[in-house]
Structure formats: structure tokens, C-alpha cells
Short mmCIF file of N, CA and C in Angstrom, two decimals:
data_model
loop_
_atom_site.label_atom_id
_atom_site.label_comp_id
_atom_site.label_asym_id
_atom_site.label_seq_id
_atom_site.Cartn_x
_atom_site.Cartn_y
_atom_site.Cartn_z
N UNK A 1 -4.03 -1.95 29.34
CA UNK A 1 -5.40 -2.22 28.35
C UNK A 1 -4.92 -2.83 27.07
N UNK A 2 -4.70 -3.87 26.48
CA UNK A 2 -3.89 -4.31 25.55
C UNK A 2 -5.20 -3.41 24.19
N UNK A 3 -4.30 -3.54 23.11
CA UNK A 3 -4.89 -2.38 21.98
C UNK A 3 -6.47 -3.35 21.56
N UNK A 4 -7.16 -2.68 20.86
CA UNK A 4 -8.19 -3.41 20.15
C UNK A 4 -8.32 -3.56 19.10
N UNK A 5 -8.25 -5.13 18.43
CA UNK A 5 -8.37 -5.03 17.23
C UNK A 5 -9.45 -4.92 16.35
N UNK A 6 -9.42 -4.11 15.29
CA UNK A 6 -10.62 -3.56 15.01
C UNK A 6 -10.91 -4.28 12.90
N UNK A 7 -9.62 -4.49 12.11
CA UNK A 7 -9.79 -5.22 11.20
C UNK A 7 -8.78 -6.55 10.94
N UNK A 8 -9.03 -7.16 10.47
CA UNK A 8 -8.52 -8.34 9.98
C UNK A 8 -8.04 -8.63 8.91
N UNK A 9 -6.62 -8.70 8.24
CA UNK A 9 -6.34 -8.89 7.06
C UNK A 9 -5.64 -10.36 6.74
N UNK A 10 -6.44 -10.92 5.53
CA UNK A 10 -6.10 -12.53 5.28
C UNK A 10 -5.88 -11.96 3.74
N UNK A 11 -4.00 -12.31 3.81
CA UNK A 11 -3.88 -12.60 1.85
C UNK A 11 -3.27 -13.76 1.71
N UNK A 12 -4.38 -14.72 1.09
CA UNK A 12 -3.93 -16.18 0.56
C UNK A 12 -2.69 -16.19 0.07
N UNK A 13 -2.19 -17.21 -0.04
CA UNK A 13 -0.70 -17.39 -1.25
C UNK A 13 -1.48 -17.68 -2.51
N UNK A 14 -0.96 -17.08 -3.38
CA UNK A 14 -1.13 -17.17 -4.86
C UNK A 14 0.34 -16.56 -5.20
N UNK A 15 0.20 -18.09 -6.59
CA UNK A 15 1.43 -18.05 -7.09
C UNK A 15 1.46 -17.00 -8.58
N UNK A 16 1.72 -15.61 -8.38
CA UNK A 16 1.45 -14.56 -9.41
C UNK A 16 2.32 -14.60 -10.57
N UNK A 17 1.89 -14.24 -11.75
CA UNK A 17 2.78 -14.21 -12.97
C UNK A 17 1.83 -12.92 -13.80
N UNK A 18 2.79 -12.04 -13.74
CA UNK A 18 2.47 -11.03 -14.65
C UNK A 18 0.59 -10.65 -14.15
N UNK A 19 -0.35 -11.11 -15.16
CA UNK A 19 -1.38 -10.49 -14.81
C UNK A 19 -2.66 -12.27 -14.79
N UNK A 20 -1.79 -12.88 -13.77
CA UNK A 20 -2.14 -13.93 -13.48
C UNK A 20 -2.44 -14.43 -12.23
N UNK A 21 -3.41 -14.47 -11.51
CA UNK A 21 -3.29 -14.84 -10.19
C UNK A 21 -3.02 -13.46 -9.14
N UNK A 22 -3.43 -12.43 -9.45
CA UNK A 22 -2.75 -11.14 -8.55
C UNK A 22 -3.37 -11.03 -7.40
N UNK A 23 -1.82 -10.01 -6.87
CA UNK A 23 -2.25 -10.29 -4.96
C UNK A 23 -3.64 -10.05 -4.85
N UNK A 24 -4.44 -10.45 -3.46
CA UNK A 24 -5.55 -9.67 -2.90
C UNK A 24 -5.52 -10.27 -1.27
N UNK A 25 -5.89 -9.46 -1.22
CA UNK A 25 -6.13 -8.88 0.73
C UNK A 25 -7.66 -9.29 0.99
N UNK A 26 -8.21 -9.91 1.81
CA UNK A 26 -9.41 -10.01 2.62
C UNK A 26 -9.46 -9.35 3.93
N UNK A 27 -10.48 -8.41 3.57
CA UNK A 27 -10.35 -7.56 5.30
C UNK A 27 -12.04 -7.71 5.58
N UNK A 28 -11.65 -8.08 6.82
CA UNK A 28 -12.83 -8.07 7.83
C UNK A 28 -12.86 -7.30 9.05
N UNK A 29 -13.93 -7.18 9.70
CA UNK A 29 -14.13 -6.63 10.65
C UNK A 29 -13.67 -7.94 12.08
N UNK A 30 -12.97 -7.46 12.95
CA UNK A 30 -12.03 -8.31 14.05
C UNK A 30 -13.33 -8.29 14.83
N UNK A 31 -13.71 -7.74 15.23
CA UNK A 31 -15.10 -8.00 16.07
C UNK A 31 -16.42 -8.83 15.69
N UNK A 32 -16.67 -8.93 14.76
CA UNK A 32 -17.66 -9.66 14.09
C UNK A 32 -17.40 -10.98 13.18
N UNK A 33 -16.04 -10.80 12.58
CA UNK A 33 -16.43 -11.62 11.79
C UNK A 33 -16.28 -11.52 10.18
N UNK A 34 -16.98 -10.74 10.48
CA UNK A 34 -18.00 -9.77 8.88
C UNK A 34 -17.14 -9.71 8.02
N UNK A 35 -16.87 -10.32 6.36
CA UNK A 35 -16.22 -9.72 5.62
C UNK A 35 -16.46 -8.43 5.10
N UNK A 36 -15.71 -7.71 5.29
CA UNK A 36 -16.39 -6.14 4.47
C UNK A 36 -15.69 -5.67 3.26
N UNK A 37 -14.91 -7.06 2.50
CA UNK A 37 -14.31 -6.45 1.10
C UNK A 37 -12.89 -7.14 0.83
N UNK A 38 -12.57 -6.73 -0.38
CA UNK A 38 -11.07 -7.54 -0.36
C UNK A 38 -10.43 -6.03 -1.36
N UNK A 39 -9.00 -6.03 -1.27
CA UNK A 39 -8.22 -5.15 -2.23
C UNK A 39 -7.45 -6.35 -2.96
N UNK A 40 -7.48 -5.54 -4.32
CA UNK A 40 -7.00 -6.57 -5.07
C UNK A 40 -5.46 -5.61 -6.10
N UNK A 41 -4.50 -5.95 -6.17
CA UNK A 41 -3.77 -5.35 -6.63
C UNK A 41 -3.23 -5.95 -8.73
N UNK A 42 -4.48 -5.20 -9.32
CA UNK A 42 -4.35 -5.64 -10.44
C UNK A 42 -3.57 -5.39 -11.66
N UNK A 43 -2.64 -6.38 -12.73
CA UNK A 43 -1.74 -5.95 -13.39
C UNK A 43 -1.63 -4.58 -13.90
N UNK A 44 -1.15 -3.93 -13.90
CA UNK A 44 -0.90 -2.70 -14.51
C UNK A 44 0.71 -2.02 -14.52
N UNK A 45 0.67 -2.20 -16.12
CA UNK A 45 2.20 -1.89 -16.54
C UNK A 45 2.77 -0.21 -15.78
N UNK A 46 3.95 -0.25 -15.01
CA UNK A 46 4.11 0.95 -14.91
C UNK A 46 3.19 1.91 -13.89
N UNK A 47 2.37 0.91 -13.04
CA UNK A 47 1.56 1.76 -12.20
C UNK A 47 1.62 1.22 -10.89
N UNK A 48 0.90 1.83 -10.07
CA UNK A 48 0.56 1.10 -8.75
C UNK A 48 -0.70 1.88 -8.52
N UNK A 49 -1.61 0.76 -8.68
CA UNK A 49 -3.30 0.71 -8.56
C UNK A 49 -3.61 -0.46 -7.97
N UNK A 50 -4.73 -0.19 -7.13
CA UNK A 50 -5.47 -1.19 -6.32
C UNK A 50 -6.97 -1.05 -5.98
N UNK A 51 -7.36 -2.22 -6.35
CA UNK A 51 -9.45 -2.10 -6.43
C UNK A 51 -9.86 -2.39 -5.16
N UNK A 52 -10.67 -1.67 -4.67
CA UNK A 52 -11.29 -2.06 -3.39
C UNK A 52 -12.80 -2.47 -3.64
N UNK A 53 -13.02 -3.69 -3.55
CA UNK A 53 -14.23 -4.46 -3.84
C UNK A 53 -14.84 -4.76 -2.82
N UNK A 54 -16.16 -4.74 -2.82
CA UNK A 54 -17.60 -4.93 -1.92
C UNK A 54 -17.43 -6.54 -1.65
N UNK A 55 -18.21 -6.77 -0.62
CA UNK A 55 -18.47 -8.47 -0.59
C UNK A 55 -18.94 -8.92 -1.75
N UNK A 56 -19.53 -8.36 -2.95
CA UNK A 56 -20.35 -9.24 -4.07
C UNK A 56 -19.29 -9.08 -4.86
N UNK A 57 -17.77 -8.50 -4.77
CA UNK A 57 -17.13 -8.67 -5.46
C UNK A 57 -16.70 -7.51 -6.87
N UNK A 58 -17.67 -6.37 -6.49
CA UNK A 58 -17.92 -5.40 -7.31
C UNK A 58 -16.69 -4.23 -6.92
N UNK A 59 -15.88 -4.01 -7.86
CA UNK A 59 -15.16 -2.49 -7.59
C UNK A 59 -15.90 -1.31 -7.24
N UNK A 60 -15.56 -1.05 -6.09
CA UNK A 60 -16.00 0.76 -5.51
C UNK A 60 -14.99 1.64 -5.62
N UNK A 61 -13.94 1.40 -5.33
CA UNK A 61 -12.81 2.40 -4.97
C UNK A 61 -11.40 2.17 -5.58
N UNK A 62 -10.89 2.76 -6.37
CA UNK A 62 -9.60 2.59 -7.04
C UNK A 62 -8.49 3.27 -6.55
N UNK A 63 -7.38 3.00 -6.17
CA UNK A 63 -6.34 3.40 -5.48
C UNK A 63 -4.86 3.60 -6.89
N UNK A 64 -5.02 4.83 -6.57
CA UNK A 64 -3.98 4.99 -8.25
C UNK A 64 -2.82 5.99 -7.96
N UNK A 65 -1.20 5.70 -8.48
CA UNK A 65 -0.07 6.78 -8.33
C UNK A 65 -0.18 7.09 -9.25
N UNK A 66 0.42 8.00 -9.90
CA UNK A 66 0.51 8.41 -11.17
C UNK A 66 2.17 8.69 -11.46
N UNK A 67 1.97 7.51 -12.73
CA UNK A 67 3.39 6.95 -12.81
C UNK A 67 4.65 8.47 -13.26
N UNK A 68 4.00 9.22 -13.75
CA UNK A 68 4.82 10.05 -13.96
C UNK A 68 5.81 11.33 -12.40
N UNK A 69 5.59 10.54 -11.73
CA UNK A 69 5.51 11.04 -10.41
C UNK A 69 7.13 10.58 -10.19
N UNK A 70 7.87 11.42 -9.86
CA UNK A 70 9.54 11.11 -9.42
C UNK A 70 9.77 10.56 -8.35
N UNK A 71 8.73 10.76 -7.21
CA UNK A 71 9.35 10.65 -5.98
C UNK A 71 9.68 9.60 -5.45
N UNK A 72 8.82 8.32 -6.19
CA UNK A 72 9.40 6.80 -5.90
C UNK A 72 11.31 6.37 -6.32
N UNK A 73 12.00 7.84 -6.90
CA UNK A 73 13.07 7.34 -7.66
C UNK A 73 13.48 8.67 -6.96
N UNK A 74 13.12 9.40 -6.94
CA UNK A 74 14.33 10.51 -5.60
C UNK A 74 13.68 10.51 -4.90
N UNK A 75 13.48 9.77 -3.74
CA UNK A 75 13.30 10.22 -2.39
C UNK A 75 14.26 10.56 -1.53
N UNK A 76 14.21 11.09 -0.63
CA UNK A 76 15.13 11.29 0.56
C UNK A 76 16.15 12.62 0.08
N UNK A 77 15.83 13.12 -1.04
CA UNK A 77 16.80 14.37 -1.13
C UNK A 77 16.19 15.90 -1.23
N UNK A 78 16.87 16.87 -1.08
CA UNK A 78 15.92 18.15 -0.76
C UNK A 78 15.33 18.94 -1.86
N UNK A 79 14.79 18.03 -2.81
CA UNK A 79 14.04 18.71 -3.98
C UNK A 79 12.95 18.54 -3.79
N UNK A 80 12.31 17.80 -2.57
CA UNK A 80 10.68 18.30 -2.05
C UNK A 80 10.21 16.89 -2.73
N UNK A 81 10.63 16.01 -2.74
CA UNK A 81 10.24 14.41 -3.07
C UNK A 81 9.77 13.20 -2.50
N UNK A 82 9.63 14.13 -1.16
CA UNK A 82 9.46 13.08 0.02
C UNK A 82 8.13 12.59 0.07
N UNK A 83 7.52 12.81 -0.89
CA UNK A 83 5.90 12.35 -0.59
C UNK A 83 5.03 11.48 -1.51
N UNK A 84 4.70 10.26 -1.68
CA UNK A 84 4.39 9.85 -2.34
C UNK A 84 2.89 9.88 -2.21
N UNK A 85 2.10 10.24 -3.24
CA UNK A 85 0.46 10.78 -3.14
C UNK A 85 -0.68 9.84 -4.16
N UNK A 86 -1.29 8.62 -3.47
CA UNK A 86 -2.20 8.01 -4.00
C UNK A 86 -3.33 8.37 -3.67
N UNK A 87 -4.44 8.46 -4.77
CA UNK A 87 -5.03 8.93 -5.30
C UNK A 87 -6.51 8.24 -4.98
N UNK A 88 -7.30 8.28 -4.04
CA UNK A 88 -8.48 7.44 -3.87
C UNK A 88 -9.71 8.14 -4.64
N UNK A 89 -10.23 7.56 -5.96
CA UNK A 89 -11.28 7.53 -6.58
C UNK A 89 -12.28 6.63 -6.23
N UNK A 90 -14.09 7.53 -6.49
CA UNK A 90 -15.04 6.37 -6.15
C UNK A 90 -14.91 5.96 -7.90
N UNK A 91 -15.12 4.32 -7.71
CA UNK A 91 -15.20 3.80 -9.25
C UNK A 91 -16.40 4.31 -10.27
N UNK A 92 -17.52 4.44 -9.26
CA UNK A 92 -18.92 4.82 -10.01
C UNK A 92 -18.96 6.63 -10.76
N UNK A 93 -18.24 7.01 -9.87
CA UNK A 93 -18.13 8.32 -10.42
C UNK A 93 -17.06 8.93 -11.02
N UNK A 94 -15.96 8.43 -10.48
CA UNK A 94 -14.69 8.57 -11.32
C UNK A 94 -13.93 10.16 -10.55
N UNK A 95 -14.87 10.34 -9.18
CA UNK A 95 -14.26 11.61 -8.13
C UNK A 95 -13.26 11.29 -7.64
N UNK A 96 -12.36 12.09 -7.05
CA UNK A 96 -11.82 11.52 -6.02
C UNK A 96 -12.25 11.93 -4.67
N UNK A 97 -11.92 10.95 -3.88
CA UNK A 97 -13.06 11.37 -2.28
C UNK A 97 -11.83 10.68 -1.44
N UNK A 98 -10.45 10.89 -1.48
CA UNK A 98 -9.49 10.74 -0.27
C UNK A 98 -8.15 10.59 -0.90
N UNK A 99 -7.30 10.59 -0.38
CA UNK A 99 -6.09 10.42 -0.66
C UNK A 99 -5.02 9.18 0.68
N UNK A 100 -4.05 8.73 0.06
CA UNK A 100 -2.88 8.11 0.84
C UNK A 100 -1.66 8.46 0.77
N UNK A 101 -0.92 9.02 1.63
CA UNK A 101 0.24 9.95 1.37
C UNK A 101 1.33 9.15 2.16
N UNK A 102 2.55 8.60 1.77
CA UNK A 102 3.62 7.86 1.88
C UNK A 102 4.55 8.88 2.01
N UNK A 103 4.70 8.99 3.54
CA UNK A 103 5.67 10.55 3.70
C UNK A 103 7.60 9.58 4.05
N UNK A 104 8.37 9.76 2.92
CA UNK A 104 9.42 9.42 3.43
C UNK A 104 10.17 9.92 4.48
N UNK A 105 11.22 9.65 5.11
CA UNK A 105 11.59 9.95 6.40
C UNK A 105 13.28 9.87 6.11
N UNK A 106 14.50 10.39 6.80
CA UNK A 106 15.70 10.63 6.96
C UNK A 106 15.81 8.70 7.30
N UNK A 107 15.71 8.48 8.09
CA UNK A 107 15.69 6.68 8.63
C UNK A 107 15.52 5.97 7.51
N UNK A 108 14.64 6.19 6.46
CA UNK A 108 14.85 5.09 5.22
C UNK A 108 15.74 5.48 4.53
N UNK A 109 15.95 6.56 4.10
CA UNK A 109 17.22 7.26 3.30
C UNK A 109 18.47 6.68 3.83
N UNK A 110 18.69 6.55 5.28
CA UNK A 110 19.69 5.54 6.10
C UNK A 110 19.79 4.70 5.37
N UNK A 111 18.33 3.90 5.67
CA UNK A 111 18.54 2.53 5.41
C UNK A 111 18.79 1.99 3.86
N UNK A 112 18.35 3.02 2.80
CA UNK A 112 18.81 2.67 1.69
C UNK A 112 19.87 2.71 1.39
N UNK A 113 20.80 3.16 2.18
CA UNK A 113 22.33 3.32 1.86
C UNK A 113 22.89 2.41 2.47
N UNK A 114 22.32 1.88 3.93
CA UNK A 114 23.03 0.61 4.66
C UNK A 114 22.60 -0.59 4.86
N UNK A 115 21.45 -0.69 4.61
CA UNK A 115 20.38 -1.93 4.75
C UNK A 115 19.75 -2.00 6.18
N UNK A 116 20.06 -0.84 6.81
CA UNK A 116 19.57 -0.84 8.18
C UNK A 116 18.21 -1.29 8.22
N UNK A 117 17.19 -1.62 9.12
CA UNK A 117 15.72 -1.35 8.68
C UNK A 117 15.14 -0.42 9.92
N UNK A 118 14.64 0.42 9.23
CA UNK A 118 13.58 1.78 9.85
C UNK A 118 12.48 1.33 10.21
N UNK A 119 11.70 0.63 10.98
CA UNK A 119 10.58 0.25 10.69
C UNK A 119 9.43 1.15 11.33
N UNK A 120 9.68 2.56 11.01
CA UNK A 120 8.55 3.82 11.18
C UNK A 120 8.55 4.35 10.37
N UNK A 121 7.44 3.67 9.15
CA UNK A 121 7.39 4.67 8.02
C UNK A 121 6.12 5.72 8.23
N UNK A 122 5.78 6.68 7.75
CA UNK A 122 4.71 7.40 7.73
C UNK A 122 3.79 7.74 6.82
N UNK A 123 2.58 7.73 6.96
CA UNK A 123 1.82 7.43 6.05
C UNK A 123 0.51 8.61 6.25
N UNK A 124 0.00 9.20 5.73
CA UNK A 124 -1.43 9.88 6.19
C UNK A 124 -2.27 9.71 5.07
N UNK A 125 -3.65 9.53 5.90
CA UNK A 125 -4.92 8.85 5.11
C UNK A 125 -5.84 9.97 5.57
N UNK A 126 -5.89 10.42 4.35
CA UNK A 126 -7.43 11.30 4.03
C UNK A 126 -8.39 10.70 3.65
N UNK A 127 -9.56 10.95 4.19
CA UNK A 127 -10.71 9.93 4.20
C UNK A 127 -11.61 11.25 3.08
N UNK A 128 -11.81 12.23 3.18
CA UNK A 128 -12.29 13.18 2.44
C UNK A 128 -13.68 12.70 2.26
N UNK A 129 -14.12 12.15 1.46
CA UNK A 129 -15.40 11.93 0.45
C UNK A 129 -15.96 10.21 0.93
N UNK A 130 -14.67 9.49 1.95
CA UNK A 130 -15.43 7.98 2.27
C UNK A 130 -16.00 8.66 3.76
N UNK A 131 -17.36 8.23 3.40
CA UNK A 131 -17.92 8.60 4.55
C UNK A 131 -18.31 7.15 5.42
N UNK A 132 -18.55 6.07 4.98
CA UNK A 132 -18.47 4.73 5.48
C UNK A 132 -17.61 4.50 6.61
N UNK A 133 -18.02 3.64 8.03
CA UNK A 133 -16.78 3.50 8.44
C UNK A 133 -16.76 2.05 7.91
N UNK A 134 -17.27 1.49 7.33
CA UNK A 134 -16.68 0.06 7.17
C UNK A 134 -15.67 0.71 5.73
N UNK A 135 -15.67 1.12 4.90
CA UNK A 135 -15.22 1.76 3.43
C UNK A 135 -13.95 2.46 4.21
N UNK A 136 -14.28 2.98 5.02
CA UNK A 136 -12.56 3.69 5.98
C UNK A 136 -11.52 2.53 5.91
N UNK A 137 -12.18 1.50 6.58
CA UNK A 137 -11.39 0.44 7.15
C UNK A 137 -10.31 -0.30 5.99
N UNK A 138 -11.51 -0.08 5.10
CA UNK A 138 -11.01 -0.95 3.82
C UNK A 138 -10.01 -0.13 3.30
N UNK A 139 -10.02 1.38 3.49
CA UNK A 139 -8.94 2.09 2.63
C UNK A 139 -7.56 2.36 3.38
N UNK A 140 -7.74 2.08 5.16
CA UNK A 140 -6.68 1.78 5.93
C UNK A 140 -6.05 0.32 5.56
N UNK A 141 -7.15 -0.64 5.24
CA UNK A 141 -6.16 -1.59 5.51
C UNK A 141 -5.09 -2.20 4.11
N UNK A 142 -5.94 -1.32 3.00
CA UNK A 142 -5.56 -0.88 1.84
C UNK A 142 -3.86 -0.59 1.67
N UNK A 143 -4.18 0.54 2.67
CA UNK A 143 -2.53 1.43 3.27
C UNK A 143 -1.87 0.21 3.75
N UNK A 144 -2.03 -0.56 4.51
CA UNK A 144 -1.32 -1.39 4.67
C UNK A 144 -0.74 -2.20 3.76
N UNK A 145 -1.66 -2.85 2.92
CA UNK A 145 -1.63 -3.94 2.17
C UNK A 145 -0.46 -3.00 0.75
N UNK A 146 -0.60 -1.82 0.75
CA UNK A 146 0.29 -0.92 0.33
C UNK A 146 1.86 -0.78 0.36
N UNK A 147 1.60 -0.45 1.85
CA UNK A 147 3.25 -0.42 2.25
C UNK A 147 3.84 -2.13 2.21
N UNK A 148 3.14 -3.07 2.54
CA UNK A 148 3.83 -4.67 2.15
C UNK A 148 4.02 -4.72 1.01
N UNK A 149 2.90 -4.39 0.12
CA UNK A 149 3.42 -4.75 -1.49
C UNK A 149 4.90 -4.14 -1.56
N UNK A 150 4.75 -2.41 -1.67
CA UNK A 150 6.07 -1.71 -2.40
C UNK A 150 6.92 -1.35 -1.45
N UNK A 151 6.56 -1.10 -0.17
CA UNK A 151 7.74 -0.25 0.92
C UNK A 151 8.28 -1.28 1.70
N UNK A 152 7.91 -2.57 2.43
CA UNK A 152 8.70 -3.34 2.47
C UNK A 152 9.55 -4.22 2.23
N UNK A 153 11.09 -4.50 2.80
CA UNK A 153 11.44 -5.36 2.70
C UNK A 153 12.53 -4.91 3.68
N UNK A 154 12.89 -6.24 4.76
CA UNK A 154 13.57 -6.44 5.59
C UNK A 154 14.64 -7.27 5.78
N UNK A 155 15.45 -7.33 7.20
CA UNK A 155 16.19 -8.30 7.22
C UNK A 155 17.26 -8.40 6.24
N UNK A 156 17.76 -9.99 5.94
CA UNK A 156 18.72 -9.79 4.88
C UNK A 156 18.61 -9.08 3.40
N UNK A 157 17.30 -9.46 3.11
CA UNK A 157 16.94 -8.83 1.62
C UNK A 157 17.31 -7.20 1.44
N UNK A 158 16.42 -6.89 2.37
CA UNK A 158 16.93 -5.25 2.86
C UNK A 158 18.10 -4.91 2.79
N UNK A 159 19.25 -5.87 3.21
CA UNK A 159 20.74 -5.34 3.27
C UNK A 159 20.98 -5.82 1.93
N UNK A 160 20.66 -6.72 1.56
CA UNK A 160 21.41 -7.31 -0.21
C UNK A 160 21.12 -6.20 -1.45
N UNK A 161 19.73 -5.29 -0.65
CA UNK A 161 19.53 -4.57 -1.73
C UNK A 161 19.78 -3.23 -1.68
N UNK A 162 20.40 -3.17 -0.36
CA UNK A 162 21.08 -1.38 0.04
C UNK A 162 22.30 -1.33 -0.86
N UNK A 163 22.78 -0.34 -0.74
CA UNK A 163 23.70 0.37 -1.61
C UNK A 163 25.28 -0.19 -0.81
N UNK A 164 25.44 0.30 0.48
CA UNK A 164 26.28 -0.73 1.02
C UNK A 164 26.26 -2.21 0.49
N UNK A 165 24.72 -2.97 1.03
CA UNK A 165 24.96 -4.24 0.50
C UNK A 165 25.87 -4.28 -1.52
N UNK A 166 25.14 -3.62 -2.31
CA UNK A 166 26.25 -3.90 -3.15
C UNK A 166 27.76 -3.42 -3.30
N UNK A 167 27.97 -2.79 -2.78
CA UNK A 167 29.37 -1.90 -2.29
C UNK A 167 30.33 -3.78 -1.85
N UNK A 168 29.61 -3.79 -0.94
CA UNK A 168 30.39 -5.03 -0.05
C UNK A 168 30.62 -6.24 -0.78
N UNK A 169 29.05 -6.50 -1.42
CA UNK A 169 29.25 -7.13 -2.65
C UNK A 169 30.63 -7.49 -4.19
N UNK A 170 30.93 -6.09 -4.14
CA UNK A 170 31.92 -6.16 -5.12
C UNK A 170 33.56 -6.20 -4.83
#
């Protein structure tokens, strides 16, 4: 039996420049076609943040990463920086309601040096205080958008940006 699609993500083209026309993805229920909301990557210098908005365009949840966390710079080593934690906060109360954790693997470390693509990334989504099924779907959609925006580069771009690619270019 083929897998059942439950959410649909649509990211229209935007010509993004600094704080203008920021990337946004619209998430809908695949079975009913009903729009659940959107996820926008607002301009935030040195921070990874996402705003999850309802269908009336009101911010409901915020997902952010602490810019002082060195895990994005020092991953793949034995110092314990193999996990990036994105906190999910309720915009109304400011309280933490869950987490999205990106866990780096040895395959990704090999890819960083060789440019070989390992498309087996690990994420842990902790819904915690997110109880609505629609908002859980929005958080899952945000995890996919986050992966696409910050952690996926493949093909020739991935090879060119690898350590081995830099060595071969010289």
C-alpha cells in the first residue's frame, strides 16, 4: 500500500533580499486541501528563527535556535556538539512548548569533507505542549522547511562546498 500523504507544503518563488520578501511556505491538509497556516523565515541577523502563523496570518508559534550554541560550527567531532536544538515557543505566553532537534551523523561529517551526499538526516520532534493535530502538522512542516533552508545542499553545490572540493579547486 502506498504511503498516505497528510500535509502539502508549497513554497512560492520570492526574490529575497535581506529583510524583504522573506521565504514562506504554506502548509495544508493533503486530504481536505484546507490551509492550516504558513511558516515564514523572518529576517534575523545571526539567528535561525521561524514564525508559524495561522490562516488569519497571526503568529502562533516561534521556533528559534540560540545563536551562542556552537553546534552549527563544531559538529561531527567528539566534543558533544552533534545536536542542534530549536526551541518551540508559544507566541502568546512565551513558554516553551516543544523542541526540534537536528542530530548530525557521521555520514554528514563524511559528506562535509568529500562532498558525497548522505540524504539520511535525523530529526527528533518533541511536541510537548503542542496538542492540536493541525499545529503538530505545522511543526512537522517547519522541520522539513528548516532542513531545506539550512541543512540541504546537494549535487554539484554540495561537492563544490566540501573540503575535498576546495582542495581540488586549488
